[in-house]
Amino acid sequence: MNSGGLGRGVVSLAEMWAARPRCYKVSAKVYSGRPRCAWKIDQAPVGIAMYQNVICPRGVLLVVNHGVSISLLEEFKREVVYFFKLSLEDKKKLWQQPDNHEGFGQLFVVSEEQKLDWSDMFYITTLPTSLRRTQLFDLLPPKLRETMEAYSAEVKKLAMIILSQMAKALKMDNEEMKELFSDGVQSMRMNYYPPCPEPDMAIGITPHSDAGALTILYQLNDTQGLQIQKEGKWVPVKPLQDAFVVNIGDIMEIVSNGVYQSIEHRAMVNSRKERMSIATFYSTNLESELGPARSLIGPNKPAVFRRVLFDKYFKDFFARKLKVSSNNEIKATRVPQRDPSSQPLELDTGLFGTLFFAALQTLQQMLAMIIYHAVQSVDFKRDDERERFYRPDPELIPLKQEVIHERRGRLSLSEIDVRRGGDDTSDVDPGPLISEVGVSKEEVDRRGSVVMDAAEFSNVLRNVIISVKNSDVTQDIIVDDKGNVNTNTVVCFALPYKHAAEICISGQPVSDEGCRPPVMAGRSPKVVCRPPAAMESGLPATDA
Ligand SMILES: O=C(O)CCC(=O)C(=O)O
Ligand SMILES: [Fe+2]
């Protein structure tokens, strides 16, 4: 297809559905949550296949200075915007085929009764190159293909950096991490959310968690829409220009043996503004066996997920969804492939053996539970009882804070002032709430939430994200290359407390000259690390 000669039609898939709007409330019995717009499948465009939805994480990380050049981002953005403006006729050439979910369309469409997401999406597998569907690639506008190639390579690099930081934080063998991910499977989902006349009745992307290990999300414009689920509430993640939102997916939860947890997220729609995003999913190598990293398990650290072949993981994922479809019962849920019973062994050993292993497994489970409770204070429940197999219980997690600048090793509590903050509930300058300076680490440990002085940060470093632990929540503070600290970038990174703050990513190292003079002089500091409770307040109530 030659994009240059095509008219930039305004018809999008969602618009097309909206052309025959049959917005109706769906029975709460079938769909939990707020009623949303829905269409009968026969009213949807021809070619919509029976596809599952994808996947997604329990904490997000905002990454700036990620090493992907701004010009590449701009170019890719331009091409993707153009791509979604292709005429319907041209889009149809790139439509999902009945046996494949790549192309334009929707994922996880399994029922006539199903509410469809108020979005168009284009899904494509990008890496390894052997997995690419050449029929689809060849049809892409050449410029888009070119930039997508470059972007895909850059995002892979970034994913590998993050993974290696995670290995460090987990005390996992970095070589093992590299082996698992060096030739990882990468796919992209480009999302276009047109304005929705009844945003309260629609949803851009149904709540889900991503099935991959990491998702690197690029938000193309400043329309807000992404929300993450946190302790029963939906927390918006504000778009930050040229930054990536990194989500942890189900595979990472498995590899980390439950330490990192994927998060449920969704995308909302706006009545006036359109929104666009590109989610790049990065998973383990195709031939890898999925399971907890071997360097993370041992006699005292039993595996809490069963090993499964990568291929089977995704096949099961789809199979489970299809079964749901045949029951005509659509639950808009993620389907993490977690081992519901945490049974690492499956041997045909007769009755005695079965009993023996059952006892062993019970013992293992108990041990795992005790260890996990002791170390992480985790609520241990089965998959069928709740969505998450392992989830830290914030109540039980000791209140403690620490600031770690992972890569430079220069930032420590003794180098910066950590100031006690009040109970801010907004992004405004905490002003007088900053009342104390230079509290000791012990003090911080004892107290709880802190407010940090941006000017102090800028004394110390540039181009970094600093993660501040606060109970089970880590808030990331981004300092740009001028030493400015962006308040909007305070994002919670809800990981098990012990490991959370150990992930700090900086695309570019701080200047070799070392500490530069503050450029914030005269400006009011605007870094706010709010306590989790305050952070949640003022946010829209959950719809679940
Ligand atoms: O558009 C967004 O912010 C979320 C997209 C997403 O979750 C996905 O594509 O999996
Ligand atoms: Fe997602």
Coordinates of C-alpha atoms and ligand atoms in Angstrom, one line a residue:
M1 CA 0.0 0.0 0.0
N2 CA 1.3 3.4 -0.9
S3 CA 0.4 5.7 1.9
G4 CA 1.4 8.7 0.0
G5 CA -1.4 8.4 -2.5
L6 CA -4.1 7.7 0.0
G7 CA -6.6 10.1 1.2
R8 CA -6.6 10.7 4.9
G9 CA -10.0 9.6 5.6
V10 CA -11.4 10.4 9.0
V11 CA -13.3 7.2 9.3
S12 CA -12.0 5.1 12.1
L13 CA -13.2 1.7 13.2
A14 CA -14.8 3.1 16.3
E15 CA -16.4 5.8 14.2
M16 CA -17.8 3.2 12.0
W17 CA -19.3 1.3 14.9
A18 CA -20.7 4.6 16.2
A19 CA -22.3 5.1 12.8
R20 CA -24.9 2.6 14.0
P21 CA -24.9 3.5 17.6
R22 CA -26.7 1.1 19.7
C23 CA -25.5 2.3 23.0
Y24 CA -27.3 0.3 25.6
K25 CA -26.7 -0.7 29.2
V26 CA -25.6 -4.2 29.6
S27 CA -27.0 -6.4 32.3
A28 CA -24.9 -6.1 35.4
K29 CA -25.2 -9.8 35.8
V30 CA -23.0 -10.4 32.8
Y31 CA -20.8 -7.4 33.1
S32 CA -19.5 -6.2 36.4
G33 CA -18.8 -2.5 36.7
R34 CA -20.1 0.5 35.1
P35 CA -22.3 -0.1 32.1
R36 CA -20.7 0.9 28.9
C37 CA -21.5 1.3 25.3
A38 CA -22.0 -1.9 23.5
W39 CA -22.7 -3.1 20.0
K40 CA -24.0 -6.3 18.7
I41 CA -21.4 -8.1 16.8
D42 CA -23.5 -8.1 13.7
Q43 CA -23.5 -4.4 13.8
A44 CA -19.7 -4.3 14.0
P45 CA -17.7 -4.2 10.9
V46 CA -17.3 -7.3 8.9
G47 CA -14.2 -9.2 9.6
I48 CA -14.1 -8.7 13.3
A49 CA -12.8 -11.9 14.4
M50 CA -13.2 -13.8 17.6
Y51 CA -10.2 -12.6 19.4
Q52 CA -9.0 -12.4 22.9
N53 CA -7.9 -9.3 24.5
V54 CA -4.3 -8.9 25.5
I55 CA -2.8 -8.5 28.8
C56 CA -1.1 -5.8 31.5
P57 CA 0.8 -4.7 35.3
R58 CA 0.5 -3.6 39.0
G59 CA 2.9 -0.7 39.0
V60 CA 4.0 1.8 36.5
L61 CA 7.3 3.4 36.0
L62 CA 7.7 6.6 34.2
V63 CA 10.9 6.8 32.2
V64 CA 12.4 10.0 30.8
N65 CA 15.7 10.3 29.1
H66 CA 15.3 6.8 28.0
G67 CA 17.7 7.0 25.2
V68 CA 15.2 6.9 22.4
S69 CA 15.7 10.0 20.4
I70 CA 13.0 12.6 20.5
S71 CA 13.2 13.0 16.7
L72 CA 12.5 9.3 16.3
L73 CA 9.6 9.6 18.7
E74 CA 8.2 12.5 16.7
E75 CA 8.6 10.8 13.4
F76 CA 7.0 7.6 14.7
K77 CA 4.2 9.6 16.2
R78 CA 3.6 11.4 12.9
E79 CA 3.5 8.1 11.0
V80 CA 1.1 6.5 13.5
V81 CA -1.2 9.4 13.4
Y82 CA -1.2 9.3 9.7
F83 CA -1.8 5.5 9.8
F84 CA -4.9 5.9 11.9
K85 CA -6.2 8.5 9.4
L86 CA -6.0 6.1 6.5
S87 CA -9.3 5.6 4.8
L88 CA -11.4 2.7 5.9
E89 CA -10.9 1.0 2.6
D90 CA -7.1 1.1 3.1
K91 CA -7.4 0.0 6.7
K92 CA -9.4 -3.0 5.6
K93 CA -6.4 -4.2 3.6
L94 CA -4.7 -4.4 7.0
W95 CA -7.6 -6.0 8.8
Q96 CA -7.2 -8.9 11.2
Q97 CA -7.5 -12.2 9.5
P98 CA -9.8 -14.8 11.0
D99 CA -6.9 -16.9 12.2
N100 CA -4.7 -14.1 13.4
H101 CA -5.0 -11.2 15.7
E102 CA -2.5 -9.0 13.9
G103 CA -3.7 -6.0 12.0
F104 CA -6.5 -3.5 12.5
G105 CA -9.4 -4.5 14.6
Q106 CA -10.1 -5.3 18.2
L107 CA -8.7 -8.0 20.4
F108 CA -10.7 -10.2 22.7
V109 CA -13.9 -10.0 20.8
V110 CA -15.6 -13.2 21.8
S111 CA -19.3 -12.5 22.0
E112 CA -22.2 -10.9 20.4
E113 CA -23.2 -9.5 23.7
Q114 CA -19.9 -8.1 24.4
K115 CA -19.2 -4.5 24.9
L116 CA -16.6 -3.3 22.5
D117 CA -13.8 -1.0 23.6
W118 CA -14.2 2.5 22.3
S119 CA -10.9 2.3 20.3
D120 CA -9.3 1.2 17.2
M121 CA -6.2 -0.8 17.5
F122 CA -3.5 -2.1 15.2
Y123 CA -1.5 -5.0 16.5
I124 CA 1.7 -6.3 15.1
T125 CA 4.5 -8.7 16.1
T126 CA 7.8 -6.9 15.6
L127 CA 10.5 -9.1 17.1
P128 CA 12.2 -11.5 16.5
T129 CA 12.1 -10.8 12.8
S130 CA 11.4 -14.5 12.1
L131 CA 8.0 -14.0 13.8
R132 CA 6.9 -11.2 11.6
R133 CA 4.0 -11.7 9.3
T134 CA 5.5 -10.5 6.1
Q135 CA 2.2 -10.2 4.4
L136 CA 1.3 -7.6 6.9
F137 CA 4.6 -5.8 7.1
D138 CA 4.8 -5.5 3.4
L139 CA 1.5 -3.7 3.3
L140 CA 2.5 -1.0 5.8
P141 CA 3.2 2.4 4.6
P142 CA 7.0 2.3 4.0
K143 CA 7.8 5.3 6.2
L144 CA 5.8 3.8 9.0
R145 CA 7.6 0.4 8.6
E146 CA 11.0 2.1 8.6
T147 CA 10.3 4.1 11.8
M148 CA 8.6 1.2 13.5
E149 CA 11.8 -0.9 12.8
A150 CA 14.0 1.8 14.4
Y151 CA 11.6 2.3 17.3
S152 CA 11.3 -1.4 17.9
A153 CA 15.1 -1.7 18.2
E154 CA 15.3 1.2 20.6
V155 CA 12.6 0.0 22.8
K156 CA 14.2 -3.4 23.0
K157 CA 17.4 -1.7 24.2
L158 CA 15.5 0.1 26.8
A159 CA 13.6 -3.0 27.9
M160 CA 16.9 -4.8 28.3
I161 CA 18.3 -2.0 30.5
I162 CA 15.2 -2.1 32.7
L163 CA 15.3 -5.8 32.9
S164 CA 18.9 -5.7 34.0
Q165 CA 18.0 -3.2 36.6
M166 CA 15.3 -5.4 37.8
A167 CA 17.7 -8.4 37.9
K168 CA 19.9 -6.3 40.2
A169 CA 17.0 -5.3 42.4
L170 CA 15.8 -8.9 42.6
K171 CA 19.4 -10.2 43.2
M172 CA 18.8 -12.4 40.3
D173 CA 21.6 -13.6 38.0
N174 CA 21.8 -11.0 35.3
E175 CA 23.1 -13.6 32.9
E176 CA 19.9 -15.5 33.4
M177 CA 17.9 -12.4 32.7
K178 CA 19.8 -11.8 29.5
E179 CA 19.4 -15.4 28.5
L180 CA 15.7 -15.3 29.0
F181 CA 15.2 -12.0 27.2
S182 CA 18.0 -11.5 24.7
D183 CA 15.9 -12.5 21.8
G184 CA 12.6 -11.7 23.3
V185 CA 9.3 -11.6 21.6
Q186 CA 8.1 -8.0 21.0
S187 CA 4.8 -6.9 19.7
M188 CA 3.1 -3.5 19.4
R189 CA -0.4 -2.4 19.9
M190 CA -1.2 1.0 18.5
N191 CA -4.3 2.4 20.1
Y192 CA -6.6 5.2 18.8
Y193 CA -9.3 6.4 21.1
P194 CA -11.7 8.7 19.3
P195 CA -13.7 11.2 21.3
C196 CA -16.7 9.4 22.7
P197 CA -20.1 11.3 23.0
E198 CA -20.9 9.4 26.1
P199 CA -17.5 8.8 27.8
D200 CA -19.2 7.6 31.0
M201 CA -20.8 4.8 29.1
A202 CA -17.8 3.7 27.3
I203 CA -14.3 2.5 28.0
G204 CA -11.2 2.8 25.8
I205 CA -9.6 -0.4 26.9
T206 CA -11.2 -2.9 29.2
P207 CA -9.4 -3.4 32.5
H208 CA -6.6 -6.0 31.9
S209 CA -3.1 -6.8 32.8
D210 CA -0.5 -7.3 30.0
A211 CA 0.7 -10.9 29.4
G212 CA 4.2 -9.9 28.5
A213 CA 7.0 -9.1 30.8
L214 CA 7.3 -5.4 30.3
T215 CA 5.1 -3.0 28.4
I216 CA 6.6 0.3 27.3
L217 CA 3.8 2.7 26.6
Y218 CA 4.3 5.8 24.5
Q219 CA 1.4 8.2 24.9
L220 CA 1.2 10.3 21.7
N221 CA -0.7 13.2 23.0
D222 CA -1.5 14.8 26.3
T223 CA -5.1 13.5 26.6
Q224 CA -5.4 11.6 29.9
G225 CA -6.8 8.2 29.7
L226 CA -4.6 5.5 31.3
Q227 CA -5.6 4.4 34.8
I228 CA -4.1 1.8 37.0
Q229 CA -5.9 -0.2 39.6
K230 CA -4.5 0.4 43.1
E231 CA -6.1 -0.9 46.2
G232 CA -9.6 -0.8 44.7
K233 CA -9.2 2.6 43.1
W234 CA -8.4 3.7 39.6
V235 CA -5.4 6.0 39.6
P236 CA -4.8 8.1 36.5
V237 CA -1.4 8.2 35.1
K238 CA -0.8 11.6 33.6
P239 CA 0.8 11.7 30.2
L240 CA 4.2 13.3 30.2
Q241 CA 5.6 14.3 26.9
D242 CA 8.2 12.0 25.5
A243 CA 8.3 9.9 28.6
F244 CA 7.5 6.2 28.6
V245 CA 5.2 4.5 31.0
V246 CA 6.6 1.1 31.8
N247 CA 4.2 -1.5 33.1
I248 CA 5.1 -4.9 34.5
G249 CA 3.3 -7.7 32.9
D250 CA 2.3 -11.2 34.0
I251 CA 5.5 -12.8 32.6
M252 CA 7.6 -10.7 34.9
E253 CA 5.5 -11.7 37.8
I254 CA 6.2 -15.3 37.0
V255 CA 9.9 -14.8 36.3
S256 CA 10.4 -12.8 39.5
N257 CA 8.5 -15.6 41.4
G258 CA 5.8 -13.2 42.4
V259 CA 8.0 -10.4 43.7
Y260 CA 7.0 -8.0 40.9
Q261 CA 3.3 -8.0 40.2
S262 CA 1.5 -7.1 37.1
I263 CA -1.1 -4.4 37.4
E264 CA -4.5 -4.1 36.1
H265 CA -5.1 -1.0 34.0
R266 CA -7.6 0.4 31.6
A267 CA -7.9 3.3 29.3
M268 CA -10.8 5.8 29.6
V269 CA -12.2 8.0 26.8
N270 CA -12.8 11.6 26.5
S271 CA -15.9 13.4 25.1
R272 CA -13.9 16.0 23.2
K273 CA -10.4 14.9 22.7
E274 CA -9.0 11.9 20.9
R275 CA -6.1 9.9 22.4
M276 CA -3.4 7.8 21.0
S277 CA -0.9 5.4 22.5
I278 CA 1.5 2.7 21.4
A279 CA 2.1 -0.2 23.7
T280 CA 5.2 -2.2 23.1
F281 CA 5.1 -5.6 24.8
Y282 CA 8.3 -7.3 25.5
S283 CA 8.4 -11.0 26.5
T284 CA 10.9 -13.8 27.0
N285 CA 12.5 -15.6 24.1
L286 CA 10.2 -17.8 22.1
E287 CA 11.9 -21.0 23.0
S288 CA 12.2 -20.2 26.7
E289 CA 10.5 -22.0 29.4
L290 CA 8.4 -19.7 31.5
G291 CA 8.8 -20.0 35.2
P292 CA 10.5 -18.3 38.2
A293 CA 14.1 -17.5 37.5
R294 CA 16.3 -20.4 38.6
S295 CA 18.6 -18.0 40.4
L296 CA 15.7 -16.8 42.5
I297 CA 14.6 -20.1 43.8
G298 CA 16.2 -22.5 46.2
P299 CA 15.4 -24.7 49.1
N300 CA 14.2 -21.7 51.1
K301 CA 12.6 -20.0 48.2
P302 CA 10.2 -22.4 46.5
A303 CA 8.9 -21.6 43.1
V304 CA 5.4 -20.3 43.2
F305 CA 4.6 -20.7 39.5
R306 CA 4.8 -23.9 37.5
R307 CA 7.1 -24.0 34.5
V308 CA 5.4 -23.8 31.1
L309 CA 6.7 -23.4 27.6
F310 CA 6.3 -19.9 26.2
D311 CA 4.3 -21.2 23.4
K312 CA 1.9 -23.1 25.7
Y313 CA 1.5 -20.1 27.9
F314 CA 0.1 -18.1 25.1
K315 CA -1.9 -21.0 23.7
D316 CA -3.5 -21.6 27.1
F317 CA -4.2 -17.9 27.4
F318 CA -6.2 -18.0 24.2
A319 CA -7.8 -21.3 24.9
R320 CA -9.1 -20.0 28.2
K321 CA -10.6 -17.0 26.6
L322 CA -12.3 -19.1 23.9
K323 CA -13.9 -21.3 26.6
V324 CA -15.3 -18.2 28.2
S325 CA -16.7 -17.2 24.8
S326 CA -18.4 -20.5 24.3
N327 CA -20.1 -19.9 27.7
N328 CA -21.1 -16.6 26.3
E329 CA -20.0 -15.1 29.5
I330 CA -17.6 -12.3 29.0
K331 CA -15.7 -11.2 31.9
A332 CA -13.6 -8.2 31.1
T333 CA -10.7 -9.5 33.0
R334 CA -7.1 -10.2 32.4
V335 CA -6.2 -13.8 32.4
P336 CA -2.9 -14.2 34.0
Q337 CA -1.5 -17.6 33.5
R338 CA -0.6 -18.2 37.0
D339 CA -0.4 -21.5 38.5
P340 CA -3.5 -21.6 40.6
S341 CA -2.2 -24.3 42.9
S342 CA 1.4 -23.5 42.9
Q343 CA 2.5 -27.0 42.2
P344 CA 5.9 -27.2 40.9
L345 CA 5.9 -31.0 40.5
E346 CA 3.7 -33.2 38.4
L347 CA 4.9 -36.8 38.4
D348 CA 3.0 -39.9 37.8
T349 CA 3.9 -41.8 40.9
G350 CA 0.8 -43.8 41.9
L351 CA -1.4 -43.2 44.9
F352 CA 1.4 -43.2 47.4
G353 CA 3.5 -40.9 45.3
T354 CA 0.5 -38.6 44.8
L355 CA -0.2 -38.4 48.5
F356 CA 3.5 -37.9 49.2
F357 CA 3.8 -35.1 46.7
A358 CA 0.6 -33.6 47.7
A359 CA 2.0 -33.4 51.3
L360 CA 5.2 -32.1 50.0
Q361 CA 3.5 -29.5 48.0
T362 CA 1.4 -28.5 50.9
L363 CA 4.5 -28.2 52.9
Q364 CA 6.2 -26.2 50.2
Q365 CA 3.2 -23.9 50.0
M366 CA 3.2 -23.4 53.7
L367 CA 6.9 -22.7 53.7
A368 CA 6.5 -20.3 50.8
M369 CA 3.7 -18.6 52.7
I370 CA 5.7 -18.3 55.9
I371 CA 8.8 -17.1 54.1
Y372 CA 6.8 -14.7 52.0
H373 CA 4.9 -13.4 55.0
A374 CA 8.1 -13.0 56.9
V375 CA 10.0 -11.3 54.2
Q376 CA 7.3 -9.4 52.3
S377 CA 4.2 -9.7 54.3
V378 CA 2.2 -11.1 51.5
D379 CA -1.4 -12.2 51.4
F380 CA -1.3 -15.7 50.1
K381 CA -4.4 -16.7 48.3
R382 CA -5.4 -18.8 45.4
D383 CA -6.0 -17.6 41.9
D384 CA -9.6 -18.6 42.0
E385 CA -10.3 -16.7 45.1
R386 CA -8.9 -13.4 43.9
E387 CA -7.2 -12.1 40.8
R388 CA -3.8 -12.1 42.2
F389 CA -1.9 -15.1 43.4
Y390 CA 0.4 -13.1 45.6
R391 CA -0.2 -9.7 46.7
P392 CA 1.6 -7.8 49.4
D393 CA -0.5 -6.6 52.2
P394 CA 0.3 -2.9 52.8
E395 CA -1.0 -3.2 56.3
L396 CA 1.7 -5.6 57.2
I397 CA 4.5 -4.0 55.4
P398 CA 6.8 -2.0 57.7
L399 CA 6.8 1.6 57.1
K400 CA 10.1 2.6 55.8
Q401 CA 11.7 4.8 53.3
E402 CA 14.8 5.0 51.4
V403 CA 16.1 6.8 48.4
I404 CA 18.4 5.0 46.1
H405 CA 20.0 6.3 43.0
E406 CA 20.8 3.1 41.4
R407 CA 23.1 4.0 38.6
R408 CA 25.2 6.8 39.9
G409 CA 25.5 5.6 43.4
R410 CA 25.8 9.2 44.5
L411 CA 22.4 9.9 45.8
S412 CA 21.9 8.8 49.3
L413 CA 20.0 10.1 52.2
S414 CA 23.1 11.8 53.5
E415 CA 23.5 13.7 50.3
I416 CA 20.0 15.2 50.0
D417 CA 17.6 16.7 52.3
V418 CA 14.6 14.6 52.9
R419 CA 11.8 16.7 54.4
R420 CA 8.8 15.7 56.2
G421 CA 5.7 16.4 54.2
G422 CA 2.1 17.0 55.1
D423 CA -0.9 15.2 53.7
D424 CA -1.0 16.8 50.3
T425 CA -3.8 15.7 48.2
S426 CA -3.0 17.5 45.0
D427 CA -0.1 18.3 42.8
V428 CA 0.3 21.8 44.1
D429 CA 3.4 23.1 45.6
P430 CA 3.5 21.8 49.2
G431 CA 4.7 25.2 50.3
P432 CA 4.6 25.5 54.1
L433 CA 4.1 21.8 54.4
I434 CA 7.8 21.5 54.0
S435 CA 8.7 22.1 57.5
E436 CA 11.9 20.3 58.4
V437 CA 15.1 19.8 56.7
G438 CA 17.7 17.2 56.8
V439 CA 16.0 14.6 58.8
S440 CA 18.0 11.5 59.5
K441 CA 17.4 8.2 57.8
E442 CA 16.1 6.8 61.1
E443 CA 13.7 9.6 61.3
V444 CA 12.4 9.0 57.8
D445 CA 12.1 5.3 58.6
R446 CA 10.1 6.0 61.6
R447 CA 7.8 8.6 60.1
G448 CA 6.3 7.7 56.8
S449 CA 5.8 10.0 53.9
V450 CA 8.2 12.6 53.0
V451 CA 8.4 15.6 50.8
M452 CA 11.5 16.3 48.9
D453 CA 12.9 19.6 48.0
A454 CA 13.5 19.9 44.3
A455 CA 16.2 22.4 44.7
E456 CA 18.1 19.9 46.7
F457 CA 17.7 17.3 44.1
S458 CA 18.9 19.5 41.4
N459 CA 22.1 20.0 43.3
V460 CA 22.8 16.4 43.1
L461 CA 21.8 15.1 39.8
R462 CA 20.2 15.5 36.4
N463 CA 18.3 13.2 34.1
V464 CA 17.1 10.7 36.6
I465 CA 14.1 9.2 38.2
I466 CA 14.3 8.9 41.8
S467 CA 12.1 6.4 43.4
V468 CA 11.0 7.0 46.9
K469 CA 9.6 4.2 48.9
N470 CA 6.6 4.7 50.9
S471 CA 5.2 1.5 52.4
D472 CA 4.4 -0.7 49.4
V473 CA 4.2 2.3 47.1
T474 CA 7.1 3.9 45.4
Q475 CA 6.7 7.2 43.9
D476 CA 9.0 8.3 41.1
I477 CA 10.3 11.7 40.8
I478 CA 11.8 12.8 37.6
V479 CA 14.5 15.4 37.4
D480 CA 15.1 16.6 33.9
D481 CA 18.4 17.6 32.3
K482 CA 18.1 21.2 33.6
G483 CA 17.5 20.0 37.1
N484 CA 13.8 20.7 37.0
V485 CA 11.6 18.4 38.8
N486 CA 8.3 17.7 37.4
T487 CA 5.5 17.3 39.8
N488 CA 3.3 15.7 37.3
T489 CA 5.6 12.8 37.2
V490 CA 4.9 11.5 40.6
V491 CA 3.7 8.1 39.8
C492 CA 3.2 5.3 42.1
F493 CA 5.2 2.2 41.5
A494 CA 3.4 -0.3 43.5
L495 CA 5.7 -3.2 44.0
P496 CA 6.6 -5.2 47.0
Y497 CA 8.2 -2.6 49.1
K498 CA 11.6 -4.2 49.5
H499 CA 12.5 -4.1 45.9
A500 CA 10.6 -1.2 44.6
A501 CA 12.9 1.7 45.0
E502 CA 15.8 -0.2 43.7
I503 CA 14.7 0.5 40.2
C504 CA 15.8 3.9 39.0
I505 CA 16.4 4.4 35.3
S506 CA 18.3 7.1 33.8
G507 CA 18.8 7.1 30.1
Q508 CA 21.7 9.5 30.3
P509 CA 24.3 9.6 32.9
V510 CA 24.7 12.6 35.0
S511 CA 27.3 15.0 33.8
D512 CA 30.8 13.9 34.5
E513 CA 31.6 17.2 36.1
G514 CA 29.6 15.9 39.0
C515 CA 27.2 18.0 40.9
R516 CA 26.2 21.1 38.9
P517 CA 25.0 24.3 40.5
P518 CA 21.3 24.3 41.1
V519 CA 19.3 25.9 38.3
M520 CA 16.2 25.8 40.4
A521 CA 17.3 28.8 42.5
G522 CA 14.4 31.2 43.0
R523 CA 11.8 28.6 42.0
S524 CA 9.6 27.0 44.4
P525 CA 10.3 23.3 44.9
K526 CA 7.5 21.2 43.5
V527 CA 8.4 17.7 44.4
V528 CA 5.7 16.0 46.3
C529 CA 5.9 12.5 47.6
R530 CA 2.5 12.0 48.9
P531 CA 1.4 9.2 51.2
P532 CA -0.5 6.5 49.4
A533 CA -3.8 7.4 51.0
A534 CA -3.5 11.1 50.1
M535 CA -2.4 10.2 46.6
E536 CA -5.6 8.3 46.1
S537 CA -7.9 11.0 47.4
G538 CA -9.6 13.2 45.0
L539 CA -9.4 10.6 42.3
P540 CA -12.5 9.3 40.5
A541 CA -14.2 6.5 42.4
T542 CA -13.7 3.0 41.3
D543 CA -16.3 1.8 38.9
A544 CA -16.0 -1.8 40.0
Ligands
LIG1 O1 -3.7 3.4 25.9 C1 -3.2 3.2 27.0 O2 -2.9 4.0 27.8 C2 -3.2 1.7 27.5 C3 -3.0 0.8 26.4 C4 -2.9 -0.6 26.9 O3 -3.1 -0.9 28.0 C5 -2.5 -1.7 26.0 O4 -2.4 -1.5 24.8 O5 -2.4 -2.8 26.4
FE2 FE -2.3 -2.9 28.5

